[in-house]
PDB file of N, CA and C in Angstrom:
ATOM      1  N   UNK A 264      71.114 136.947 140.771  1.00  0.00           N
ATOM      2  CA  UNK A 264      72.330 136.412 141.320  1.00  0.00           C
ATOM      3  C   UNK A 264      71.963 135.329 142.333  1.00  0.00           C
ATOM      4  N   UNK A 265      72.402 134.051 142.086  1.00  0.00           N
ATOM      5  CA  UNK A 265      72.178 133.111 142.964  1.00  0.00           C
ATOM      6  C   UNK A 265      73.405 132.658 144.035  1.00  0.00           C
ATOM      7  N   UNK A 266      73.939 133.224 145.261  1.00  0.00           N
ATOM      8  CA  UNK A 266      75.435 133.315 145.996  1.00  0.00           C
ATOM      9  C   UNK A 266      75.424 131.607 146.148  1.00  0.00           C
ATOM     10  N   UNK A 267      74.205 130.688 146.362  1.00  0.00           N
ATOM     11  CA  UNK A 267      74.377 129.758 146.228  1.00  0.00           C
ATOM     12  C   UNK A 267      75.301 128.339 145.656  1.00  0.00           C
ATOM     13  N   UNK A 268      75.416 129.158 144.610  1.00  0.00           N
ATOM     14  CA  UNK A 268      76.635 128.302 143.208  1.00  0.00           C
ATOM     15  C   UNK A 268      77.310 128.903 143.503  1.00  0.00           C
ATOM     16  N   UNK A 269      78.627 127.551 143.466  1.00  0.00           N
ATOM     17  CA  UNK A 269      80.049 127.905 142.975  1.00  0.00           C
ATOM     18  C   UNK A 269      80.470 127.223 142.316  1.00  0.00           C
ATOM     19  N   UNK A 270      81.757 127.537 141.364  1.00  0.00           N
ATOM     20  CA  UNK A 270      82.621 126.773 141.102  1.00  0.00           C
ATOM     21  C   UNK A 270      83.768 126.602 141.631  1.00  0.00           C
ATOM     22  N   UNK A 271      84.791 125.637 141.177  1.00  0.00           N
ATOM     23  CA  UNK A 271      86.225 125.415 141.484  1.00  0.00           C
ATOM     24  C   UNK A 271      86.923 125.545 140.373  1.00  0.00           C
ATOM     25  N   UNK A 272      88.031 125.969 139.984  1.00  0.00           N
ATOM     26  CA  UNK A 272      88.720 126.470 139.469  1.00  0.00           C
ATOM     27  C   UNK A 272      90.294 126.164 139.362  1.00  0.00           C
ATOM     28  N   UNK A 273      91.106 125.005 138.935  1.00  0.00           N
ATOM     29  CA  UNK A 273      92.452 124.797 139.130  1.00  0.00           C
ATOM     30  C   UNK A 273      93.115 124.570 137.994  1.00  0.00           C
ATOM     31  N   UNK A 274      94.796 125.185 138.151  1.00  0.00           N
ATOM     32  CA  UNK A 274      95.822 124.882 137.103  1.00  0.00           C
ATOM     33  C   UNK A 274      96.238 123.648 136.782  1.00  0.00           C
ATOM     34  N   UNK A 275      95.121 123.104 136.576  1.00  0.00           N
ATOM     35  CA  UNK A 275      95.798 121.561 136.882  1.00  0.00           C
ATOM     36  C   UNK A 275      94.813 120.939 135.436  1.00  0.00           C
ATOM     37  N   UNK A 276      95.017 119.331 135.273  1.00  0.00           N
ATOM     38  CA  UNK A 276      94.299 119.016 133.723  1.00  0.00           C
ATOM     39  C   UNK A 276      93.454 117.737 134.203  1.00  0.00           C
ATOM     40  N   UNK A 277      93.489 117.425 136.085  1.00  0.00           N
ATOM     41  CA  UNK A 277      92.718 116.449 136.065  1.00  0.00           C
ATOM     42  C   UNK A 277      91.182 116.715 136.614  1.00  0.00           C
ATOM     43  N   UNK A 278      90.625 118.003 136.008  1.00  0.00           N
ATOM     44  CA  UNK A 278      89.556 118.243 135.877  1.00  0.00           C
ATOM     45  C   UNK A 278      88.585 118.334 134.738  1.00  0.00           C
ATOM     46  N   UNK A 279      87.309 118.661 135.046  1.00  0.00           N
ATOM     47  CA  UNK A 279      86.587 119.281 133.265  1.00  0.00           C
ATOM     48  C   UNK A 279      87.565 119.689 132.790  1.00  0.00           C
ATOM     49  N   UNK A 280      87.534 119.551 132.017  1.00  0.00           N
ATOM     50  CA  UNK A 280      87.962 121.103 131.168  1.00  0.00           C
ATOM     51  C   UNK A 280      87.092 122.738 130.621  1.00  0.00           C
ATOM     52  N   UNK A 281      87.890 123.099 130.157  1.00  0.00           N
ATOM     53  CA  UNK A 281      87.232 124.603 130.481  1.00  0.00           C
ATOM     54  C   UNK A 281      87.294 125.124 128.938  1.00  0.00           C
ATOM     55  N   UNK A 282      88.078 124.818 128.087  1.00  0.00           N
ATOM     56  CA  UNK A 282      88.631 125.545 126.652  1.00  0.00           C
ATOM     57  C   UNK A 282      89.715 126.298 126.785  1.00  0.00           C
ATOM     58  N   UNK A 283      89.947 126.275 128.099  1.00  0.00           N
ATOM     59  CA  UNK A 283      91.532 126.802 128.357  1.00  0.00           C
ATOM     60  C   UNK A 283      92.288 126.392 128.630  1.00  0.00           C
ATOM     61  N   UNK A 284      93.505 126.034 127.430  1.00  0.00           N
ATOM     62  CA  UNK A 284      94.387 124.828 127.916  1.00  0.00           C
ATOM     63  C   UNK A 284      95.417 125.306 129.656  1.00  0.00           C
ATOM     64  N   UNK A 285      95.196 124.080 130.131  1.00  0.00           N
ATOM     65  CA  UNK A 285      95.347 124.061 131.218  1.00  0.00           C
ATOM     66  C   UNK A 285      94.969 124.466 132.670  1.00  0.00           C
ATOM     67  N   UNK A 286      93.770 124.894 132.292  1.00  0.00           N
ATOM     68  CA  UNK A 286      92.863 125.308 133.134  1.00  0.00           C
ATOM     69  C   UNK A 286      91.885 124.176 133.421  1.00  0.00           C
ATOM     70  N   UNK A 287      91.261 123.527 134.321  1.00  0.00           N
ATOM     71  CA  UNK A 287      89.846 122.650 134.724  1.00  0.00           C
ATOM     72  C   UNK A 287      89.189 123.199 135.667  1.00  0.00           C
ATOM     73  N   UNK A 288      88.024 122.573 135.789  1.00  0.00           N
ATOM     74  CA  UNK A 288      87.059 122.644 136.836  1.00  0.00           C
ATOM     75  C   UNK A 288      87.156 121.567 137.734  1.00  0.00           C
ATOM     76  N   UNK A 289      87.282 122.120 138.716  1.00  0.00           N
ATOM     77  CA  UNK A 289      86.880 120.853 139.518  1.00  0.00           C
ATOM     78  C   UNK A 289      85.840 120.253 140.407  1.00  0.00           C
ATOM     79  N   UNK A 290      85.680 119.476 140.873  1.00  0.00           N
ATOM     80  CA  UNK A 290      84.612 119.017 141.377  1.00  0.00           C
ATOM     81  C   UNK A 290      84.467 119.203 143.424  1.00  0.00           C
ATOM     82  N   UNK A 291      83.484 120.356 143.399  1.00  0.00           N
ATOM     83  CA  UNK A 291      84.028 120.882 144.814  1.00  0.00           C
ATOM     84  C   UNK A 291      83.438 119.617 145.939  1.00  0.00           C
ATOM     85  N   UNK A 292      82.429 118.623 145.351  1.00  0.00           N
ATOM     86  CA  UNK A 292      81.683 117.767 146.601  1.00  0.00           C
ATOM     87  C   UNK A 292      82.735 116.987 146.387  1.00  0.00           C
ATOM     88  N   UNK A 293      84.470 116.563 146.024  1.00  0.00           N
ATOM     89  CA  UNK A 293      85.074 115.894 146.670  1.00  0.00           C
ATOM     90  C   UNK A 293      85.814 116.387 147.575  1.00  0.00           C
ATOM     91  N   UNK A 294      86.704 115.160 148.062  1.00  0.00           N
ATOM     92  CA  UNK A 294      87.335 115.648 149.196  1.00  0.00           C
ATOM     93  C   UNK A 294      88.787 116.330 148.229  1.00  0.00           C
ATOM     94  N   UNK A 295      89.579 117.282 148.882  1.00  0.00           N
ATOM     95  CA  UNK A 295      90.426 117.788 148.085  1.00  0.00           C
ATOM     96  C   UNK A 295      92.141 116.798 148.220  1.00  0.00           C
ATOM     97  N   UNK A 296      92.379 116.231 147.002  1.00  0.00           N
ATOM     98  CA  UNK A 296      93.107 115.331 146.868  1.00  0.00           C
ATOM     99  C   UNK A 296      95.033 116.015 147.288  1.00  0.00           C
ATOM    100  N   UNK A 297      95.893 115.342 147.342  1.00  0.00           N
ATOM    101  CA  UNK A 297      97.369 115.992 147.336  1.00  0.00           C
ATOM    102  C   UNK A 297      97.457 116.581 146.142  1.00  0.00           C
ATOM    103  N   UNK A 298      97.890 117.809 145.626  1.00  0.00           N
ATOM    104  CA  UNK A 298      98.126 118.672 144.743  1.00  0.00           C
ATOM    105  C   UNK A 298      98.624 119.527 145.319  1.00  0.00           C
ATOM    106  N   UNK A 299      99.639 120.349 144.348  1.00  0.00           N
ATOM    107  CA  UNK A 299      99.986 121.725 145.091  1.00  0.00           C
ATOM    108  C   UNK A 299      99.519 122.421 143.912  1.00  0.00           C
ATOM    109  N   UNK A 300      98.272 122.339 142.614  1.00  0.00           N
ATOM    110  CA  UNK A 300      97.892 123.376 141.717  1.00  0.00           C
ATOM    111  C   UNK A 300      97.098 124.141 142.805  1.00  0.00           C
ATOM    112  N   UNK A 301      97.064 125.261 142.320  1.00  0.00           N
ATOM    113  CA  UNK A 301      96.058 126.495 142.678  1.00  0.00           C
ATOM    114  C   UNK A 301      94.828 126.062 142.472  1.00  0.00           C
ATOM    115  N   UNK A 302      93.475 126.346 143.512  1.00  0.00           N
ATOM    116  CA  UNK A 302      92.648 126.286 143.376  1.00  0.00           C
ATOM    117  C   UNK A 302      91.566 127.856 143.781  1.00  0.00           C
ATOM    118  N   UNK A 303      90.325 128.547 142.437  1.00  0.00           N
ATOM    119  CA  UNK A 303      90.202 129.548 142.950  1.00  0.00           C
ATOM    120  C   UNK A 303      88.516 128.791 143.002  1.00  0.00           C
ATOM    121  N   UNK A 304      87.956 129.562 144.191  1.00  0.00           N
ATOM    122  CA  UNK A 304      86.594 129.378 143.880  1.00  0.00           C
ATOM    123  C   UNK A 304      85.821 130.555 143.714  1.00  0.00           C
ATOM    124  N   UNK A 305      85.007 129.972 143.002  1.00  0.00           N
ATOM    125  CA  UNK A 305      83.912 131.676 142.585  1.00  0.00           C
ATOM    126  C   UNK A 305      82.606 131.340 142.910  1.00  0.00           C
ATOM    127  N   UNK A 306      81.980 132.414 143.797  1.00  0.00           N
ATOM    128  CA  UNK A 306      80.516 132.027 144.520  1.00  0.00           C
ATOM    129  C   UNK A 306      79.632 132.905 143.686  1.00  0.00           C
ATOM    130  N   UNK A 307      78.592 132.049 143.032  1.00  0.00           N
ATOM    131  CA  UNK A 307      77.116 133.206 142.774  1.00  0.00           C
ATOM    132  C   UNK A 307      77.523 133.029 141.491  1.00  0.00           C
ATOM    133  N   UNK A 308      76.046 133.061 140.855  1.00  0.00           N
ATOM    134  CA  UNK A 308      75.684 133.150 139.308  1.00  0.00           C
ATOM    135  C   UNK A 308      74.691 134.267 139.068  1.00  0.00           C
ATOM    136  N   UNK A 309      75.134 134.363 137.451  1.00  0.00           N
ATOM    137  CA  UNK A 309      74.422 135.325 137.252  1.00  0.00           C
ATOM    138  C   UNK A 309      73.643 134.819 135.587  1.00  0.00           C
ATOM    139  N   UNK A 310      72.479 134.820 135.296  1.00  0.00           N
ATOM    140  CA  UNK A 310      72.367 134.119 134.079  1.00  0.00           C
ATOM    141  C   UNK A 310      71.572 135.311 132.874  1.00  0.00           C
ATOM    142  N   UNK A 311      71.319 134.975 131.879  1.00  0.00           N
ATOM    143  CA  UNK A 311      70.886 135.829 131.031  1.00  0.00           C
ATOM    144  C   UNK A 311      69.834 134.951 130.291  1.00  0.00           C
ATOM    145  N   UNK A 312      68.589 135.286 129.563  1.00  0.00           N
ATOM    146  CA  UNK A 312      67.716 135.170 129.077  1.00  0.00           C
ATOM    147  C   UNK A 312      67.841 134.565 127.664  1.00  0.00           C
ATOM    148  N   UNK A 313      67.401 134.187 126.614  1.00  0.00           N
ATOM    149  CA  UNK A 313      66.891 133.426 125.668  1.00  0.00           C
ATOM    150  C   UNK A 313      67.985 134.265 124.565  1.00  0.00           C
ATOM    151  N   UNK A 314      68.754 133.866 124.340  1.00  0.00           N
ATOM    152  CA  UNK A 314      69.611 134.464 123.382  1.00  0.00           C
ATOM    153  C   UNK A 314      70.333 136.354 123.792  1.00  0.00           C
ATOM    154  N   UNK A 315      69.926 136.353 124.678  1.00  0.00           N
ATOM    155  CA  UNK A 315      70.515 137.848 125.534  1.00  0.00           C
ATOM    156  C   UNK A 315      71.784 137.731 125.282  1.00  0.00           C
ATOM    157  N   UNK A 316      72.713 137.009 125.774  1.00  0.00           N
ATOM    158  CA  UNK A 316      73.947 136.841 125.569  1.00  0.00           C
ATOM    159  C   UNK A 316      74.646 137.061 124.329  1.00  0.00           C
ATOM    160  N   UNK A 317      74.293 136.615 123.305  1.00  0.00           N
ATOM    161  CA  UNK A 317      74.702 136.366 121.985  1.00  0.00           C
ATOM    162  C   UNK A 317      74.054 137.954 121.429  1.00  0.00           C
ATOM    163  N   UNK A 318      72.720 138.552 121.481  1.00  0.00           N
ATOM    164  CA  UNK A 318      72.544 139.746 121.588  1.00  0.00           C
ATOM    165  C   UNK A 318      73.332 140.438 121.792  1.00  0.00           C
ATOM    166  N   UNK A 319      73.961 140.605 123.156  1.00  0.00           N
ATOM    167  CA  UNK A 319      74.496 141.525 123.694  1.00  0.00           C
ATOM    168  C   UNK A 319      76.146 141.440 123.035  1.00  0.00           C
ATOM    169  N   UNK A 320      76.257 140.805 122.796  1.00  0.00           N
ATOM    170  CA  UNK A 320      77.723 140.699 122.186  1.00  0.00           C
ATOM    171  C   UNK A 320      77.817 140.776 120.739  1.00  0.00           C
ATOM    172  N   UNK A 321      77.279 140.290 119.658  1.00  0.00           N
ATOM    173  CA  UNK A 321      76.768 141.329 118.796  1.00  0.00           C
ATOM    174  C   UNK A 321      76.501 142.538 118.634  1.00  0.00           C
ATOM    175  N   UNK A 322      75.965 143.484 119.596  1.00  0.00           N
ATOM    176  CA  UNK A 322      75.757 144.886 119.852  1.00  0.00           C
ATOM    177  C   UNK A 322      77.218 145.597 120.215  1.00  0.00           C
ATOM    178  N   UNK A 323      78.155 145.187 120.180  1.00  0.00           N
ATOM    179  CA  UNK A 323      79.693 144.956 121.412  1.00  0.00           C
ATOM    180  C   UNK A 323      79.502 145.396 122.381  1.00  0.00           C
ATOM    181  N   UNK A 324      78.662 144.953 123.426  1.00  0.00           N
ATOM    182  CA  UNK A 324      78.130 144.911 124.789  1.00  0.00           C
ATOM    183  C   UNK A 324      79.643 144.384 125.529  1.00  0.00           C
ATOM    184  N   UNK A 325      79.629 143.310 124.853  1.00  0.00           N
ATOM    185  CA  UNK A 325      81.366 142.340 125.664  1.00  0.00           C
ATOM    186  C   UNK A 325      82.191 142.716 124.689  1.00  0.00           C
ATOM    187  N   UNK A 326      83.253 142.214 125.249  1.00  0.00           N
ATOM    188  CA  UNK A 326      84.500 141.884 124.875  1.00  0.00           C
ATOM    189  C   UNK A 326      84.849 140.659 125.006  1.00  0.00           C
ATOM    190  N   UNK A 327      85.071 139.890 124.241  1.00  0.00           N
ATOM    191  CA  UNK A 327      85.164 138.464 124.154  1.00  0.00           C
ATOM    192  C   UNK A 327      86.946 138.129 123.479  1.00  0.00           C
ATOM    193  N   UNK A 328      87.201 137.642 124.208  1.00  0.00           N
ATOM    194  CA  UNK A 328      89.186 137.590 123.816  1.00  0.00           C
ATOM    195  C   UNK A 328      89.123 135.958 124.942  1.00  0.00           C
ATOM    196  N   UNK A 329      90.474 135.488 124.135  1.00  0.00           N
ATOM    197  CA  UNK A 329      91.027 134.422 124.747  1.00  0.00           C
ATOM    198  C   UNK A 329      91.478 134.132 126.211  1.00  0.00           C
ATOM    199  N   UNK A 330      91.553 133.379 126.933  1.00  0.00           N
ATOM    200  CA  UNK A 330      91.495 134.022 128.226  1.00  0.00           C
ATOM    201  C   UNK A 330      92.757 132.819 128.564  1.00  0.00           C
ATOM    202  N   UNK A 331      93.975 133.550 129.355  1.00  0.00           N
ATOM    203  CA  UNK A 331      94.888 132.725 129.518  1.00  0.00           C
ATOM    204  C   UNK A 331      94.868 131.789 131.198  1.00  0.00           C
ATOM    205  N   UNK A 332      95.638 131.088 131.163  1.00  0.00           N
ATOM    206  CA  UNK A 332      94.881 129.822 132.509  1.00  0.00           C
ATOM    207  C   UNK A 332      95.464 130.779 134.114  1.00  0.00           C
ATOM    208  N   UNK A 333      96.259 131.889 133.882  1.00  0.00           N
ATOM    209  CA  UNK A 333      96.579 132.066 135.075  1.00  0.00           C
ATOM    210  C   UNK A 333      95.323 133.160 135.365  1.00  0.00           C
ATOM    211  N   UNK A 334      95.010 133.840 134.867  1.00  0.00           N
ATOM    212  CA  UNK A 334      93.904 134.697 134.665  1.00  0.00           C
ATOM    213  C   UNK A 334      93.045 134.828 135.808  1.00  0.00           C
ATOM    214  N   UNK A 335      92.488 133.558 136.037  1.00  0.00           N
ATOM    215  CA  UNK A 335      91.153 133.189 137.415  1.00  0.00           C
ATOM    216  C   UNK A 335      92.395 133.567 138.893  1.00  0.00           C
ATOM    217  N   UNK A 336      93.525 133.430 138.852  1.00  0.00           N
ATOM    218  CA  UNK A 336      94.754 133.359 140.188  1.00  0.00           C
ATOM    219  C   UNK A 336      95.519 134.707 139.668  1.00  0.00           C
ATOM    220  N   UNK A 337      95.062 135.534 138.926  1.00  0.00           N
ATOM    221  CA  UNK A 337      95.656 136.602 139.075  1.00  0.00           C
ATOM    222  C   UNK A 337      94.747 137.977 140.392  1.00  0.00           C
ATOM    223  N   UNK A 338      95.782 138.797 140.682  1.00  0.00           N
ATOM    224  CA  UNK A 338      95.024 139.602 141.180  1.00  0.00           C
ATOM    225  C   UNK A 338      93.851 140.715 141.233  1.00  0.00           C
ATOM    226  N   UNK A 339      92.810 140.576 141.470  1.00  0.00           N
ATOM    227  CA  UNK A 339      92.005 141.151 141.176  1.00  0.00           C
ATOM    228  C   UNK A 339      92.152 142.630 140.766  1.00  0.00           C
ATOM    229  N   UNK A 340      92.645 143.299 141.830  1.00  0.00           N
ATOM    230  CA  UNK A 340      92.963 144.770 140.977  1.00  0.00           C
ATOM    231  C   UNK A 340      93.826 145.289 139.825  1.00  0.00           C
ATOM    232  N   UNK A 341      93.441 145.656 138.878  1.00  0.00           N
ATOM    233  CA  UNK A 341      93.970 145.792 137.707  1.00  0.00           C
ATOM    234  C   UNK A 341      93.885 144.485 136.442  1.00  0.00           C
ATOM    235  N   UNK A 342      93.105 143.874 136.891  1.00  0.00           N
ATOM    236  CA  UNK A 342      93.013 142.613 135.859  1.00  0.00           C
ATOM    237  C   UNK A 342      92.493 142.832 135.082  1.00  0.00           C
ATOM    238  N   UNK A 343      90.986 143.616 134.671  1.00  0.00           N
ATOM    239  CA  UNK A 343      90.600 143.811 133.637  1.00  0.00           C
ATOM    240  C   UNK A 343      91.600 144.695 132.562  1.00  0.00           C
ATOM    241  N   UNK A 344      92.449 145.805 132.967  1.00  0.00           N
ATOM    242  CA  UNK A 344      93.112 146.146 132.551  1.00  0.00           C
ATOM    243  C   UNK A 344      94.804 145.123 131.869  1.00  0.00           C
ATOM    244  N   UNK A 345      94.888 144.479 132.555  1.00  0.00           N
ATOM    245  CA  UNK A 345      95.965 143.491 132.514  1.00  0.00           C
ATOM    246  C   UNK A 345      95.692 142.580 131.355  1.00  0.00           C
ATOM    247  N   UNK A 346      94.624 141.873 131.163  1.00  0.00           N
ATOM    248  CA  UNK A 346      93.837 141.340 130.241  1.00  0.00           C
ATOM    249  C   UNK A 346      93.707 141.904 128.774  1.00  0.00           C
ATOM    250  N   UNK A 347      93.072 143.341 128.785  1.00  0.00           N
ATOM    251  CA  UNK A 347      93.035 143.567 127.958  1.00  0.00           C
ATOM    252  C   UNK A 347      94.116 143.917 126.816  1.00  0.00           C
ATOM    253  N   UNK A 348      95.118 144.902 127.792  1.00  0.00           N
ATOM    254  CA  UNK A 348      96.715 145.221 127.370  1.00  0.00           C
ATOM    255  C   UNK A 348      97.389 143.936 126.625  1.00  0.00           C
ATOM    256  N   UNK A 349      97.267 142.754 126.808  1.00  0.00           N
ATOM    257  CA  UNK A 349      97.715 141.578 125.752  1.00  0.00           C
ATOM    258  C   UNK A 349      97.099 141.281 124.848  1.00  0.00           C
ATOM    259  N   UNK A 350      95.883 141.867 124.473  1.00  0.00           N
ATOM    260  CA  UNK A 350      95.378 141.909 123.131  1.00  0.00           C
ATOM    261  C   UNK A 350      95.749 142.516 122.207  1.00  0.00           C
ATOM    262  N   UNK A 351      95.542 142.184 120.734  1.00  0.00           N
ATOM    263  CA  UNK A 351      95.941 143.170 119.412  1.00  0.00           C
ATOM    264  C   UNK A 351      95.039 144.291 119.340  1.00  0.00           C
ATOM    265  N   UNK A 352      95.684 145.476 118.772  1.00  0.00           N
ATOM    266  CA  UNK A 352      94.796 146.002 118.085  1.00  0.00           C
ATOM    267  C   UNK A 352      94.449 147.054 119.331  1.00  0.00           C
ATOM    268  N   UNK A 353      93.009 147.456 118.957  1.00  0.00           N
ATOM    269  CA  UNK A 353      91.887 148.447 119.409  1.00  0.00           C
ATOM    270  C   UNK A 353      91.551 148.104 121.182  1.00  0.00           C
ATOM    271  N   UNK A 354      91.802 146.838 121.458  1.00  0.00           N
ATOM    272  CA  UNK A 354      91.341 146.453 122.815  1.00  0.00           C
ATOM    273  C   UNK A 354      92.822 146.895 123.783  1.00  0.00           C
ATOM    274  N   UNK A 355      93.863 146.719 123.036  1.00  0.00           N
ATOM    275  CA  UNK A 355      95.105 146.862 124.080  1.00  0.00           C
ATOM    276  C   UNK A 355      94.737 148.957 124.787  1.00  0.00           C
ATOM    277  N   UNK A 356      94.607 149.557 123.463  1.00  0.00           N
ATOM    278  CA  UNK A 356      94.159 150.778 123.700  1.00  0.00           C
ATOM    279  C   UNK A 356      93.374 151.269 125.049  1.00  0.00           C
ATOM    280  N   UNK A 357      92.031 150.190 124.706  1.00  0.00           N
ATOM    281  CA  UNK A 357      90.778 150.249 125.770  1.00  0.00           C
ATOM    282  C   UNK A 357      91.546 149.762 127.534  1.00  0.00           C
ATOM    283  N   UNK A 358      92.717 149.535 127.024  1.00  0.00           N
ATOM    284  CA  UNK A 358      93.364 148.997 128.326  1.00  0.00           C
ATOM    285  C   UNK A 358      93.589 150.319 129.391  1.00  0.00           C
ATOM    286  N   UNK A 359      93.717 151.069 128.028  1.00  0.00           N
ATOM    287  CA  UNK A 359      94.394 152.420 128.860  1.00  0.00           C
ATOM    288  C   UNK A 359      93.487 154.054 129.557  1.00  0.00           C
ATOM    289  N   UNK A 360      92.100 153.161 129.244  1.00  0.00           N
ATOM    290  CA  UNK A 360      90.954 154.420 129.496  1.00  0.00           C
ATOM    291  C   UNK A 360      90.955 154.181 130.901  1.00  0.00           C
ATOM    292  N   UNK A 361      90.391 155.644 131.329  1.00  0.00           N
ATOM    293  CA  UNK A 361      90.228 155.779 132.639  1.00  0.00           C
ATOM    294  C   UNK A 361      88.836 154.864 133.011  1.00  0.00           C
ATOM    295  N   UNK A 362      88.514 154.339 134.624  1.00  0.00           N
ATOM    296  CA  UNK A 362      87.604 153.772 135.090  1.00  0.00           C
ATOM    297  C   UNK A 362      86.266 154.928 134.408  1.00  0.00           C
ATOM    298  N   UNK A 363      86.687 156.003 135.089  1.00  0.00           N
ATOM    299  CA  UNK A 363      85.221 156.710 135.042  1.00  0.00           C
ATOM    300  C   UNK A 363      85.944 157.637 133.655  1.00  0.00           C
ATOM    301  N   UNK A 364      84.952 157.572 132.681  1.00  0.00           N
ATOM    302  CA  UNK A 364      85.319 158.721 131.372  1.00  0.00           C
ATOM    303  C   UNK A 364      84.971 159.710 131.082  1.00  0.00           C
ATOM    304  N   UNK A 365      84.477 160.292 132.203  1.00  0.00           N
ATOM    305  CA  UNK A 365      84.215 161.535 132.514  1.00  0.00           C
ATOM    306  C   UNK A 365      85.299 162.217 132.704  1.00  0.00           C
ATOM    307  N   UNK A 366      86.429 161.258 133.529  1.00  0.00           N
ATOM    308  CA  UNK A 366      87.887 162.312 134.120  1.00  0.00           C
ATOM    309  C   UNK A 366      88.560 161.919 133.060  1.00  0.00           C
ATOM    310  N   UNK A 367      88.212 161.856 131.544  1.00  0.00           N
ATOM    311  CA  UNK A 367      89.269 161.701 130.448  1.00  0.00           C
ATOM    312  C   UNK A 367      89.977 163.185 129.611  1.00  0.00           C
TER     313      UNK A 367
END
C-alpha cells in the first residue's frame, strides 16, 4: 500500500474519463476550478503482480459488475451491499449474506 497516491474523482465529463459514463478523473495538481460536481478523493494504492489480477478473477476471487457514477459519493456503509443488490441474478442474493458467515 502506497498512502502516497491519490486520485480525484468527479461527476462531471471535463475530466479523464473512467468507462463510467459520467464519471472522470481529475487532475488533483490543478487549482480547483468553479463547479458545483462532487469531488471524492481516494488516498493509497494497492497493486498486484504479473497477471494476479486476471488470475484472481478467473478463480471468482472478484466480483466484477458495472459500476454506476454515483457509486465513488455514495456512503460508505452498506455500499458493498447496495451495489451488489442492483445486480441480476446470483450476486443480488450475495447482497443479502451476513458480514461474518459464521452467524448464518
Amino acid at each position: 500500500m502506497e498512502p502516497e497516491v491519490a486520485i480525484g474523482l468527479s461527476l462531471t465529463n471535463n475530466g479523464m474519463p473512467t468507462g463510467v459514463p459520467g464519471l472522470s478523473l481529475i487532475d488533483l495538481g490543478e487549482e480547483p476550478g468553479e463547479s458545483t460536481s462532487p469531488v471524492r478523493i481516494y488516498s493509497g494504492y494497492s497493486g498486484w503482480g504479473a497477471e494476479q489480477l486476471e488470475a484472481e478473477i478467473a478463480t471468482g476471487s472478484w466480483y466484477v459488475v458495472q459500476a454506476s457514477p454515483d457509486d465513488p459519493f455514495d456512503s460508505d456503509e452498506g455500499q458493498w451491499r447496495r451495489v451488489l443488490k442492483r445486480q441480476p441474478g446470483f450476486l443480488s442474493v450475495v447482497s443479502t449474506f451476513p458480514d461474518d458467515i459464521t452467524m448464518n
